[in-house]
Amino acid sequence: MSSIVDRILKNREGDTKFFKLDSESIDQISDCIEAFLSNAGAERREIASNRLAVECCLEIWSAQLGKENECILKSGSEFKRKYLELQTPGAMRDPSNVDIKTSDNSQEMQLLVDNTGLLASIGYMPEYRYTNGNNILRIWDPVPKKKTISAKTVIPIVVGILIVLAKVLIPPVGQAIYDYAISPVCSVFMRMLSAVCGPLVLFSIITSICGMGDMASFGKTGTVVFRRFMISSFVLMAIASIFVLFFFPITGFQNGELGSGIQGLIQMIVEIVPPDIVSPFVTGNAIQIVFIGLIIGVALMILGNVVEDLSRIVKQLQRTVFQVMSFLGVIMPYFMEVALLKIIMSCSLSQIATIIKPVLIAFAAFMIMIVLETVIVSRKTKTSVGKLLKNTYSASLIALTTSSSTAAIGEMTDNCVDKLGVDENVANFAIPLGQVIFKPAPSLVFFIIALFSAELAGVAINPVFILMNLIVSWILGTSMAPVAGAMTSCLSILYLQLGIPQEYIAFAIGVSMLVDNVGTMTGVQLLQEEVFASNTTLENMKKGKHEGLSKMGAMAATVIFHKKETKHMSDGQVT
């Protein structure tokens, strides 16, 4: 067993090891998983979660497929990310659909079943699939906690500087590079993103809803957390957007524009329901795509195991779309460099300098959301602002330095459970759910980018445009998939929905790059505080229920005592 661990740690891909599904082999496989994650720099909680998930899954396979069934452990990589993969032949045994009462570790299995869908969707838990008669469990290496400057980052910057110098010193050469290299590359990549963004949003919504479990397991906790996430994200974004509007030229309605604006708003509401299932993807109508995703996701969630095969097909389609986005994510940094070059070469210095405006506005709006949320949660939970910030800043710092909320999920869980006293079951459900649906910061970035692009393009920023922008930005931010390049791909939908020319997407990409780290930090900070507030709400509901039962018990006792007393008095009168 140690030999395969050594080879894996030395980055030798394709190495395999054969095991049985007996207790000794399960322990050996778990040790191998732990060594792999530990060497990759995973946090203690992440290692424990993955080990527990693997052990529970192997116990299920052992009980249902037999202890002598063969299990293969192999290493590999996909789009520059390493993984370990477990394969065992036989009938499909999905660990998330197992009867947990048959497991020795029923409590741990309940936790795994309740959260594996959401956690796997963000790459934090093992990912299960069934292919060619094999049950497959894949464990990914963790998202790095620190970013390092590599040659792949420096080389594009150096090349960009040389190209800009060529434009200044040798204008014909620079113009030729722009016309025949930079501009076509940007166009091709944006077409690729536009083609995949519709399915990406659709399957992100469906799998997020299905990942919550069926209606029975969703329960009161899920309802409270989900409702609070939805309301809070919209309210925070709406309040911050009021501040943002002070920095953009808002126009009134000219002759006839009021009627047409109201008509357009009504038309947008009416067109929430698409005429067919294909046209939303052809026209890029984000609201219609979200509507279809919600209908399908809720239907699959209600039906549960009745449509298990259909749910599996949807998950496979989602995996395919995410695979395409993983490929685009690999080349995304290069495209970002090309997009910035396009801005530099096609605009004057004064136009380039305008990017600073939305970036500074976004930073200020992020701080407003954090202050507002912290004050509200502090009052609700009766916790001082200083204590709240002190117990949550560590996860926000990880998000700031890595620009990844997934990298901070372990620290978020530790902060909520160990420092803020959140119930562990609530934290393990709410944090992955919030990673998927609670996104006020990305929604606000969409809102600011749309205003900035409309101002550059000369599109009138009237009240109807603002309202449509608020709704579409919140929908896109909430339904955005947690994968690299998702925000960039959603920009094309945003521009189509609001009537902004696509040529200004390059500016939007520049803004999103500059605010990415601070925006991720904001999202992580808000999420921790929301989980704390949700836990307080659930605790108050339990206390209220207990108090209600106590009052009912007291009333019942009073009634019984009164009846006995009346009976005794009656008996006395008879005597």
Coordinates of C-alpha atoms in Angstrom, one line a residue:
M1 CA 0.0 0.0 0.0
S2 CA 2.8 2.4 0.8
S3 CA 4.3 2.0 -2.7
I4 CA 1.2 3.4 -4.4
V5 CA 1.1 6.3 -1.9
D6 CA 4.7 7.1 -2.7
R7 CA 4.1 7.0 -6.4
I8 CA 1.0 9.2 -6.1
L9 CA 2.9 11.7 -4.0
K10 CA 5.6 11.8 -6.7
N11 CA 2.9 12.7 -9.2
R12 CA 3.1 9.4 -11.2
E13 CA -0.3 9.2 -12.9
G14 CA -2.0 6.0 -13.9
D15 CA -0.6 3.9 -11.0
T16 CA -3.1 1.3 -9.8
K17 CA -3.5 -0.9 -6.7
F18 CA -6.0 -3.8 -6.3
F19 CA -7.9 -4.4 -3.1
K20 CA -10.7 -6.4 -1.7
L21 CA -13.6 -4.8 0.2
D22 CA -12.8 -6.4 3.6
S23 CA -12.2 -4.3 6.7
E24 CA -8.4 -4.4 6.4
S25 CA -8.5 -3.2 2.8
I26 CA -10.9 -0.4 3.6
D27 CA -8.5 0.9 6.3
Q28 CA -5.6 0.7 3.8
I29 CA -7.6 2.6 1.2
S30 CA -8.6 5.3 3.7
D31 CA -5.0 5.7 4.8
C32 CA -4.0 6.2 1.2
I33 CA -6.7 8.9 0.7
E34 CA -5.6 10.6 3.9
A35 CA -2.0 10.7 2.8
F36 CA -2.9 12.0 -0.6
L37 CA -5.0 14.9 0.7
S38 CA -2.5 15.7 3.5
N39 CA 0.4 15.9 1.1
A40 CA -1.8 18.1 -1.2
G41 CA -2.2 20.6 1.7
A42 CA -5.8 19.9 2.6
E43 CA -7.2 21.1 5.9
R44 CA -7.9 18.8 8.8
R45 CA -11.7 19.0 8.4
E46 CA -11.5 18.4 4.7
I47 CA -9.3 15.3 5.2
A48 CA -11.7 14.0 7.8
S49 CA -14.8 14.6 5.7
N50 CA -13.3 12.8 2.6
R51 CA -12.0 9.9 4.7
L52 CA -15.4 9.5 6.4
A53 CA -17.2 9.6 3.0
V54 CA -14.8 7.0 1.5
E55 CA -15.1 4.7 4.5
C56 CA -18.9 4.9 4.5
C57 CA -19.1 4.3 0.7
L58 CA -16.7 1.3 0.9
E59 CA -18.7 -0.2 3.8
I60 CA -21.9 0.0 1.6
W61 CA -20.1 -1.6 -1.3
S62 CA -18.7 -4.3 1.0
A63 CA -22.1 -5.1 2.5
Q64 CA -24.0 -5.1 -0.8
L65 CA -21.5 -6.3 -3.3
G66 CA -19.5 -8.7 -1.1
K67 CA -16.2 -8.5 0.8
E68 CA -14.4 -10.4 -1.9
N69 CA -15.4 -8.0 -4.6
E70 CA -12.4 -6.3 -6.3
C71 CA -11.7 -2.6 -5.7
I72 CA -9.2 -0.7 -7.8
L73 CA -7.5 2.4 -6.6
K74 CA -5.7 4.5 -9.2
S75 CA -4.3 8.0 -9.6
G76 CA -4.7 10.5 -12.4
S77 CA -5.3 14.1 -13.3
E78 CA -7.8 16.1 -15.3
F79 CA -7.2 19.7 -16.5
K80 CA -4.2 19.9 -14.3
R81 CA -6.0 18.8 -11.2
K82 CA -5.0 15.5 -9.5
Y83 CA -7.4 12.9 -8.2
L84 CA -7.6 9.4 -6.8
E85 CA -10.3 7.1 -8.1
L86 CA -11.9 4.0 -6.6
Q87 CA -13.6 1.5 -8.9
T88 CA -15.6 -1.6 -8.1
P89 CA -17.6 -3.7 -10.6
G90 CA -21.2 -4.7 -9.9
A91 CA -24.7 -3.3 -9.7
M92 CA -25.0 0.4 -9.1
R93 CA -24.7 1.3 -5.4
D94 CA -24.9 5.0 -5.1
P95 CA -23.9 6.0 -1.5
S96 CA -26.3 8.9 -1.5
N97 CA -29.3 6.6 -2.1
V98 CA -28.5 3.9 0.5
D99 CA -30.8 3.0 3.4
I100 CA -28.8 4.5 6.2
K101 CA -30.4 2.2 8.8
T102 CA -28.5 -0.7 7.3
S103 CA -25.2 1.0 8.1
D104 CA -23.2 0.6 11.3
N105 CA -22.4 4.3 11.2
S106 CA -25.9 5.5 10.7
Q107 CA -25.3 9.0 12.1
E108 CA -22.3 9.6 9.9
M109 CA -24.1 8.1 6.9
Q110 CA -27.0 10.5 7.5
L111 CA -24.6 13.4 7.4
L112 CA -23.0 12.1 4.2
V113 CA -26.3 11.5 2.4
D114 CA -27.7 14.9 3.4
N115 CA -24.7 16.9 2.2
T116 CA -22.8 14.8 -0.4
G117 CA -24.7 16.3 -3.4
L118 CA -23.9 20.0 -2.5
L119 CA -20.4 19.3 -1.3
A120 CA -19.5 17.3 -4.4
S121 CA -20.8 20.0 -6.7
I122 CA -18.2 22.4 -5.3
G123 CA -15.4 19.8 -5.3
Y124 CA -15.2 19.4 -1.5
M125 CA -16.5 15.8 -1.2
P126 CA -15.9 12.6 -3.3
E127 CA -17.8 12.5 -6.5
Y128 CA -19.8 9.3 -7.4
R129 CA -20.8 8.0 -10.8
Y130 CA -21.7 4.7 -12.4
T131 CA -20.0 3.9 -15.7
N132 CA -19.8 0.7 -17.8
G133 CA -20.8 -1.5 -14.9
N134 CA -18.4 0.1 -12.4
N135 CA -19.2 2.1 -9.3
I136 CA -16.7 4.9 -9.3
L137 CA -15.7 7.3 -6.5
R138 CA -13.3 10.2 -7.3
I139 CA -11.5 12.2 -4.7
W140 CA -10.0 15.5 -5.9
D141 CA -7.0 17.2 -4.5
P142 CA -7.9 20.4 -2.6
V143 CA -8.1 23.9 -4.0
P144 CA -4.7 25.6 -3.2
K145 CA -4.8 27.9 -0.2
K146 CA -2.2 30.3 -1.7
K147 CA -1.6 31.6 -5.1
T148 CA 1.9 31.7 -6.5
I149 CA 3.2 33.7 -9.4
S150 CA 4.3 31.2 -12.1
A151 CA 5.9 31.6 -15.5
K152 CA 2.4 31.0 -17.0
T153 CA 1.3 34.2 -15.3
V154 CA 4.4 36.3 -16.0
I155 CA 4.9 35.4 -19.7
P156 CA 1.5 36.7 -20.9
I157 CA 2.1 40.0 -19.1
V158 CA 5.5 40.4 -20.7
V159 CA 4.1 39.5 -24.1
G160 CA 1.3 42.0 -23.6
I161 CA 3.8 44.8 -22.7
L162 CA 5.8 44.0 -25.9
I163 CA 2.7 44.1 -28.1
V164 CA 1.6 47.4 -26.6
L165 CA 5.1 48.8 -27.2
A166 CA 4.9 47.5 -30.8
K167 CA 1.7 49.4 -31.3
V168 CA 3.3 52.6 -30.0
L169 CA 6.7 52.3 -31.8
I170 CA 5.6 50.4 -34.9
P171 CA 1.9 51.2 -35.5
P172 CA 1.4 49.0 -38.5
V173 CA 2.7 45.9 -36.7
G174 CA 0.7 46.5 -33.6
Q175 CA -2.5 47.1 -35.7
A176 CA -1.9 43.9 -37.6
I177 CA -1.5 41.9 -34.3
Y178 CA -4.8 43.4 -33.1
D179 CA -6.7 42.8 -36.3
Y180 CA -5.5 39.3 -37.1
A181 CA -4.8 37.8 -33.6
I182 CA -6.2 39.5 -30.6
S183 CA -9.7 40.5 -31.9
P184 CA -10.4 37.0 -33.5
V185 CA -9.3 35.2 -30.4
C186 CA -11.6 37.3 -28.2
S187 CA -14.5 36.7 -30.6
V188 CA -14.0 32.9 -30.7
F189 CA -13.7 32.6 -26.9
M190 CA -16.8 34.7 -26.3
R191 CA -18.8 32.6 -28.8
M192 CA -17.7 29.5 -26.8
L193 CA -18.8 31.0 -23.5
S194 CA -22.1 32.1 -25.0
A195 CA -22.7 28.6 -26.3
V196 CA -22.2 26.9 -23.0
C197 CA -23.6 29.6 -20.6
G198 CA -27.3 28.6 -21.1
P199 CA -26.9 24.9 -20.3
L200 CA -24.4 25.8 -17.5
V201 CA -27.1 28.0 -15.7
L202 CA -29.8 25.4 -16.3
F203 CA -27.9 22.4 -14.9
S204 CA -26.4 24.4 -12.1
I205 CA -30.0 25.2 -10.9
I206 CA -31.3 21.7 -11.3
T207 CA -28.4 19.9 -9.6
S208 CA -28.3 22.5 -6.8
I209 CA -32.0 21.8 -6.0
C210 CA -31.6 18.1 -6.3
G211 CA -28.5 18.2 -4.2
M212 CA -30.6 19.4 -1.3
G213 CA -32.2 16.0 -1.1
D214 CA -35.9 15.1 -1.3
M215 CA -38.7 17.1 0.3
A216 CA -38.8 14.8 3.3
S217 CA -35.1 15.2 4.2
F218 CA -35.1 18.9 3.3
G219 CA -37.3 19.6 6.4
K220 CA -37.7 22.7 8.5
T221 CA -34.0 23.4 8.7
G222 CA -33.7 23.5 4.9
T223 CA -36.7 25.7 4.6
V224 CA -35.5 28.2 7.1
V225 CA -32.0 28.4 5.7
F226 CA -33.1 28.5 2.1
R227 CA -35.7 31.3 2.7
R228 CA -33.2 33.4 4.7
F229 CA -30.5 33.0 2.1
M230 CA -32.8 34.1 -0.7
I231 CA -34.3 37.1 1.1
S232 CA -31.0 38.3 2.6
S233 CA -29.0 38.1 -0.7
F234 CA -31.6 40.2 -2.5
V235 CA -32.0 42.7 0.3
L236 CA -28.3 43.2 0.7
M237 CA -27.8 43.6 -3.0
A238 CA -30.8 46.0 -3.3
I239 CA -29.5 48.3 -0.5
A240 CA -26.0 48.3 -1.8
S241 CA -27.3 49.1 -5.3
I242 CA -28.9 52.3 -4.0
F243 CA -25.4 53.5 -3.0
V244 CA -24.1 52.5 -6.4
L245 CA -26.7 54.5 -8.4
F246 CA -25.3 57.8 -7.0
F247 CA -22.3 57.4 -9.3
F248 CA -24.1 56.8 -12.6
P249 CA -26.2 59.2 -14.7
I250 CA -29.8 58.3 -14.2
T251 CA -32.1 59.6 -16.9
G252 CA -35.8 60.2 -16.7
F253 CA -38.3 59.3 -19.4
Q254 CA -38.5 61.3 -22.6
N255 CA -41.7 61.6 -24.7
G256 CA -43.3 58.2 -25.0
E257 CA -40.5 56.4 -23.1
L258 CA -42.5 55.9 -19.9
G259 CA -45.2 53.9 -21.7
S260 CA -42.7 51.9 -23.7
G261 CA -40.6 51.3 -20.5
I262 CA -43.5 50.0 -18.5
Q263 CA -44.6 47.9 -21.4
G264 CA -41.2 46.4 -21.7
L265 CA -41.2 45.6 -18.0
I266 CA -44.6 43.9 -18.2
Q267 CA -43.4 42.0 -21.3
M268 CA -40.4 40.8 -19.3
I269 CA -42.6 39.5 -16.6
V270 CA -45.0 37.8 -19.0
E271 CA -42.1 36.2 -20.9
I272 CA -40.8 34.5 -17.7
V273 CA -42.7 31.5 -19.0
P274 CA -41.0 30.5 -22.3
P275 CA -43.1 29.5 -25.4
D276 CA -41.0 26.3 -25.7
I277 CA -38.0 24.7 -24.1
V278 CA -35.5 25.6 -26.9
S279 CA -36.0 29.3 -27.6
P280 CA -34.5 30.5 -24.2
F281 CA -31.2 29.0 -25.1
V282 CA -31.3 30.4 -28.6
T283 CA -32.1 33.9 -27.5
G284 CA -30.1 33.8 -24.2
N285 CA -33.1 34.7 -22.1
A286 CA -31.7 34.2 -18.5
I287 CA -35.0 34.5 -16.8
Q288 CA -36.6 31.8 -18.9
I289 CA -33.7 29.5 -18.5
V290 CA -33.9 29.9 -14.7
F291 CA -37.6 29.3 -14.8
I292 CA -37.1 26.0 -16.7
G293 CA -34.4 25.0 -14.3
L294 CA -36.6 25.7 -11.2
I295 CA -39.5 23.7 -12.6
I296 CA -37.4 20.7 -13.5
G297 CA -35.4 20.8 -10.3
V298 CA -38.4 21.1 -8.0
A299 CA -40.2 18.3 -9.9
L300 CA -37.2 16.0 -9.5
M301 CA -36.8 17.0 -5.8
I302 CA -40.5 16.2 -5.1
L303 CA -40.6 12.9 -7.0
G304 CA -37.3 11.8 -5.4
N305 CA -36.4 8.1 -6.0
V306 CA -39.4 7.7 -8.4
V307 CA -37.4 9.4 -11.1
E308 CA -34.0 8.2 -10.0
D309 CA -32.9 7.3 -13.6
L310 CA -33.9 10.7 -14.9
S311 CA -32.0 12.4 -12.0
R312 CA -28.9 10.4 -12.9
I313 CA -29.1 11.5 -16.6
V314 CA -29.4 15.1 -15.5
K315 CA -26.4 14.8 -13.3
Q316 CA -24.4 13.2 -16.2
L317 CA -25.4 16.1 -18.5
Q318 CA -24.4 18.6 -15.8
R319 CA -21.0 16.8 -15.4
T320 CA -20.5 17.1 -19.2
V321 CA -21.2 20.8 -19.1
F322 CA -18.9 21.3 -16.1
Q323 CA -16.3 19.3 -17.9
V324 CA -16.5 21.8 -20.8
M325 CA -16.2 24.7 -18.3
S326 CA -13.2 23.0 -16.7
F327 CA -11.5 23.0 -20.1
L328 CA -12.4 26.7 -20.6
G329 CA -11.2 27.4 -17.1
V330 CA -7.7 26.1 -18.0
I331 CA -7.5 28.6 -20.9
M332 CA -9.4 31.4 -19.1
P333 CA -6.3 33.1 -17.7
Y334 CA -4.9 33.4 -21.2
F335 CA -8.1 34.8 -22.5
M336 CA -8.2 37.3 -19.7
E337 CA -4.8 38.5 -20.8
V338 CA -6.0 38.8 -24.4
A339 CA -9.1 40.6 -23.4
L340 CA -7.0 43.1 -21.4
L341 CA -4.7 43.6 -24.4
K342 CA -7.8 44.3 -26.6
I343 CA -8.9 47.0 -24.1
I344 CA -5.4 48.5 -24.1
M345 CA -5.0 48.5 -27.8
S346 CA -8.5 49.6 -28.8
C347 CA -9.0 52.4 -26.3
S348 CA -7.3 55.6 -25.2
L349 CA -5.8 56.0 -21.7
S350 CA -8.7 58.0 -20.6
Q351 CA -11.1 55.2 -21.5
I352 CA -8.9 52.6 -19.8
A353 CA -8.8 54.7 -16.7
T354 CA -12.6 54.6 -16.5
I355 CA -12.3 51.0 -15.3
I356 CA -11.1 52.3 -12.0
K357 CA -14.5 53.9 -11.3
P358 CA -16.6 50.7 -11.1
V359 CA -13.8 48.9 -9.2
L360 CA -13.7 51.5 -6.5
I361 CA -17.5 51.6 -6.4
A362 CA -17.6 47.8 -6.0
F363 CA -15.1 47.9 -3.2
A364 CA -17.1 50.5 -1.3
A365 CA -20.4 48.6 -1.9
F366 CA -18.9 45.4 -0.6
M367 CA -17.9 47.1 2.6
I368 CA -21.4 48.5 2.9
M369 CA -22.9 45.0 2.6
I370 CA -20.5 43.6 5.2
V371 CA -21.2 46.4 7.7
L372 CA -25.0 46.2 7.2
E373 CA -25.0 42.4 7.6
T374 CA -22.7 42.4 10.6
V375 CA -24.9 45.0 12.4
I376 CA -28.1 43.1 11.7
V377 CA -26.7 39.7 12.7
S378 CA -25.1 41.2 15.8
R379 CA -28.5 42.6 17.0
K380 CA -30.3 39.4 16.1
T381 CA -27.9 37.0 17.8
K382 CA -27.0 39.5 20.6
T383 CA -23.3 39.1 19.8
S384 CA -21.0 42.0 19.7
V385 CA -19.7 43.2 16.3
G386 CA -16.1 42.8 17.5
K387 CA -16.6 39.2 18.5
L388 CA -18.5 38.4 15.3
L389 CA -15.7 39.8 13.1
K390 CA -12.9 38.2 15.3
N391 CA -14.5 34.7 14.9
T392 CA -15.0 34.9 11.1
Y393 CA -12.1 36.9 9.7
S394 CA -9.8 33.9 9.2
A395 CA -12.0 32.3 6.5
S396 CA -12.4 35.6 4.8
L397 CA -8.7 36.1 4.7
I398 CA -8.3 32.7 2.9
A399 CA -10.9 33.8 0.4
L400 CA -9.1 37.1 -0.2
T401 CA -5.7 35.5 -0.8
T402 CA -7.0 32.6 -3.0
S403 CA -10.1 34.2 -4.7
S404 CA -11.8 30.9 -3.9
S405 CA -14.7 30.3 -1.5
T406 CA -14.2 26.6 -1.8
A407 CA -10.7 26.9 -0.4
A408 CA -12.2 28.5 2.7
I409 CA -15.0 26.1 3.3
G410 CA -13.1 24.1 6.0
E411 CA -12.2 27.3 7.9
M412 CA -15.8 28.5 7.6
T413 CA -17.1 25.3 9.1
D414 CA -14.6 25.6 12.0
N415 CA -15.5 29.2 12.6
C416 CA -19.2 28.5 12.7
V417 CA -19.1 25.4 14.8
D418 CA -16.2 25.9 17.1
K419 CA -16.2 29.7 17.6
L420 CA -19.8 30.8 17.0
G421 CA -21.5 27.7 18.5
V422 CA -23.5 26.8 15.4
D423 CA -25.0 23.3 15.4
E424 CA -22.7 21.1 13.4
N425 CA -25.6 19.6 11.3
V426 CA -26.8 23.1 10.5
A427 CA -23.3 24.2 9.5
N428 CA -22.7 21.1 7.3
F429 CA -26.0 21.7 5.5
A430 CA -26.0 25.5 5.3
I431 CA -22.4 26.2 4.2
P432 CA -22.4 24.1 1.1
L433 CA -26.0 25.3 0.3
G434 CA -24.8 28.9 0.7
Q435 CA -21.8 28.2 -1.6
V436 CA -24.3 27.4 -4.3
I437 CA -27.2 29.9 -3.9
F438 CA -26.1 32.7 -1.5
K439 CA -24.3 35.1 -3.8
P440 CA -25.1 38.8 -3.1
A441 CA -21.5 39.9 -4.0
P442 CA -21.5 38.4 -7.6
S443 CA -25.0 39.7 -8.1
L444 CA -23.8 43.2 -7.1
V445 CA -20.8 42.9 -9.5
F446 CA -23.2 42.1 -12.3
F447 CA -25.4 45.1 -11.4
I448 CA -22.3 47.5 -11.4
I449 CA -20.9 46.1 -14.6
A450 CA -24.2 46.5 -16.4
L451 CA -24.5 50.2 -15.3
F452 CA -20.8 50.8 -16.3
S453 CA -21.2 49.2 -19.7
A454 CA -24.5 51.0 -20.3
E455 CA -22.9 54.3 -19.5
L456 CA -20.0 53.6 -22.0
A457 CA -22.4 52.4 -24.7
G458 CA -24.8 55.3 -24.3
V459 CA -27.7 53.1 -23.2
A460 CA -30.3 55.1 -21.2
I461 CA -30.1 54.3 -17.5
N462 CA -33.8 54.9 -16.6
P463 CA -35.9 53.4 -13.8
V464 CA -37.1 50.5 -15.9
F465 CA -33.5 49.7 -16.9
I466 CA -32.4 49.8 -13.3
L467 CA -35.3 47.5 -12.2
M468 CA -34.6 45.0 -15.0
N469 CA -30.8 45.2 -14.2
L470 CA -31.5 44.5 -10.5
I471 CA -33.7 41.5 -11.2
V472 CA -31.5 39.9 -13.9
S473 CA -28.3 40.5 -12.0
W474 CA -29.7 38.9 -8.9
I475 CA -31.0 35.9 -10.8
L476 CA -27.7 35.4 -12.7
G477 CA -25.6 35.8 -9.5
T478 CA -27.8 33.3 -7.6
S479 CA -27.9 30.7 -10.4
M480 CA -24.3 31.1 -11.4
A481 CA -22.4 27.7 -11.3
P482 CA -19.5 27.5 -8.8
V483 CA -16.9 26.8 -11.5
A484 CA -14.1 28.8 -13.1
G485 CA -15.3 31.1 -15.9
A486 CA -19.0 31.0 -14.8
M487 CA -19.2 34.8 -14.3
T488 CA -17.6 35.6 -17.6
S489 CA -20.0 33.2 -19.4
C490 CA -23.0 34.8 -17.7
L491 CA -22.0 38.3 -18.9
S492 CA -23.2 37.5 -22.4
I493 CA -26.6 36.7 -21.0
L494 CA -26.7 39.9 -19.0
Y495 CA -25.8 42.0 -22.0
L496 CA -28.4 40.3 -24.2
Q497 CA -31.1 40.7 -21.6
L498 CA -30.4 44.4 -21.1
G499 CA -29.7 45.4 -24.7
I500 CA -26.0 46.3 -24.1
P501 CA -23.7 45.8 -27.1
Q502 CA -21.5 42.7 -26.7
E503 CA -18.3 44.6 -27.6
Y504 CA -18.2 46.1 -24.1
I505 CA -17.7 42.7 -22.5
A506 CA -14.0 43.2 -22.6
F507 CA -14.3 46.1 -20.1
A508 CA -16.6 44.0 -17.9
I509 CA -14.0 41.2 -17.8
G510 CA -11.4 43.7 -16.7
V511 CA -13.6 44.9 -13.9
S512 CA -14.5 41.4 -12.8
M513 CA -10.9 40.4 -12.6
L514 CA -10.0 43.4 -10.4
V515 CA -12.8 42.9 -7.9
D516 CA -12.6 39.1 -7.8
N517 CA -10.6 38.6 -4.7
V518 CA -12.4 41.2 -2.6
G519 CA -15.8 40.0 -3.9
T520 CA -15.0 36.4 -2.9
M521 CA -13.9 37.6 0.6
T522 CA -17.2 39.5 0.9
G523 CA -19.2 36.5 0.0
V524 CA -17.4 34.3 2.5
Q525 CA -17.8 36.8 5.3
L526 CA -21.6 37.3 4.6
L527 CA -22.1 33.6 4.4
Q528 CA -20.6 32.8 7.8
E529 CA -22.8 35.5 9.4
E530 CA -25.9 34.2 7.6
V531 CA -25.3 30.7 8.8
F532 CA -24.9 32.0 12.4
A533 CA -28.1 34.0 12.1
S534 CA -30.0 31.0 10.6
N535 CA -28.8 28.8 13.5
T536 CA -30.1 31.4 15.9
T537 CA -33.5 31.4 14.1
L538 CA -33.7 27.6 14.4
E539 CA -32.8 27.7 18.1
N540 CA -35.5 30.3 18.8
M541 CA -38.0 28.2 16.9
K542 CA -37.1 25.2 19.1
K543 CA -37.3 27.3 22.3
G544 CA -40.7 28.7 21.2
K545 CA -41.9 25.2 20.6
H546 CA -40.8 24.0 24.0
E547 CA -42.3 27.0 25.7
G548 CA -45.5 26.3 23.8
L549 CA -45.6 22.7 24.9
S550 CA -44.8 23.8 28.5
K551 CA -47.7 26.2 28.5
M552 CA -50.0 23.6 27.0
G553 CA -48.9 21.2 29.7
A554 CA -49.6 23.7 32.4
M555 CA -53.0 24.5 31.0
A556 CA -53.8 20.8 30.8
A557 CA -52.7 20.3 34.4
T558 CA -54.9 23.2 35.5
V559 CA -57.9 21.8 33.7
I560 CA -57.4 18.4 35.2
F561 CA -56.9 19.8 38.7
H562 CA -60.0 22.0 38.3
K563 CA -62.1 19.0 37.2
K564 CA -60.9 16.9 40.2
E565 CA -61.6 19.8 42.6
T566 CA -65.1 20.2 41.1
K567 CA -65.7 16.5 41.5
H568 CA -64.6 16.5 45.1
M569 CA -67.0 19.4 45.8
S570 CA -69.8 17.6 44.1
D571 CA -69.1 14.5 46.2
G572 CA -69.1 16.6 49.3
Q573 CA -72.5 18.1 48.5
V574 CA -74.0 14.6 47.8
T575 CA -72.6 13.4 51.1

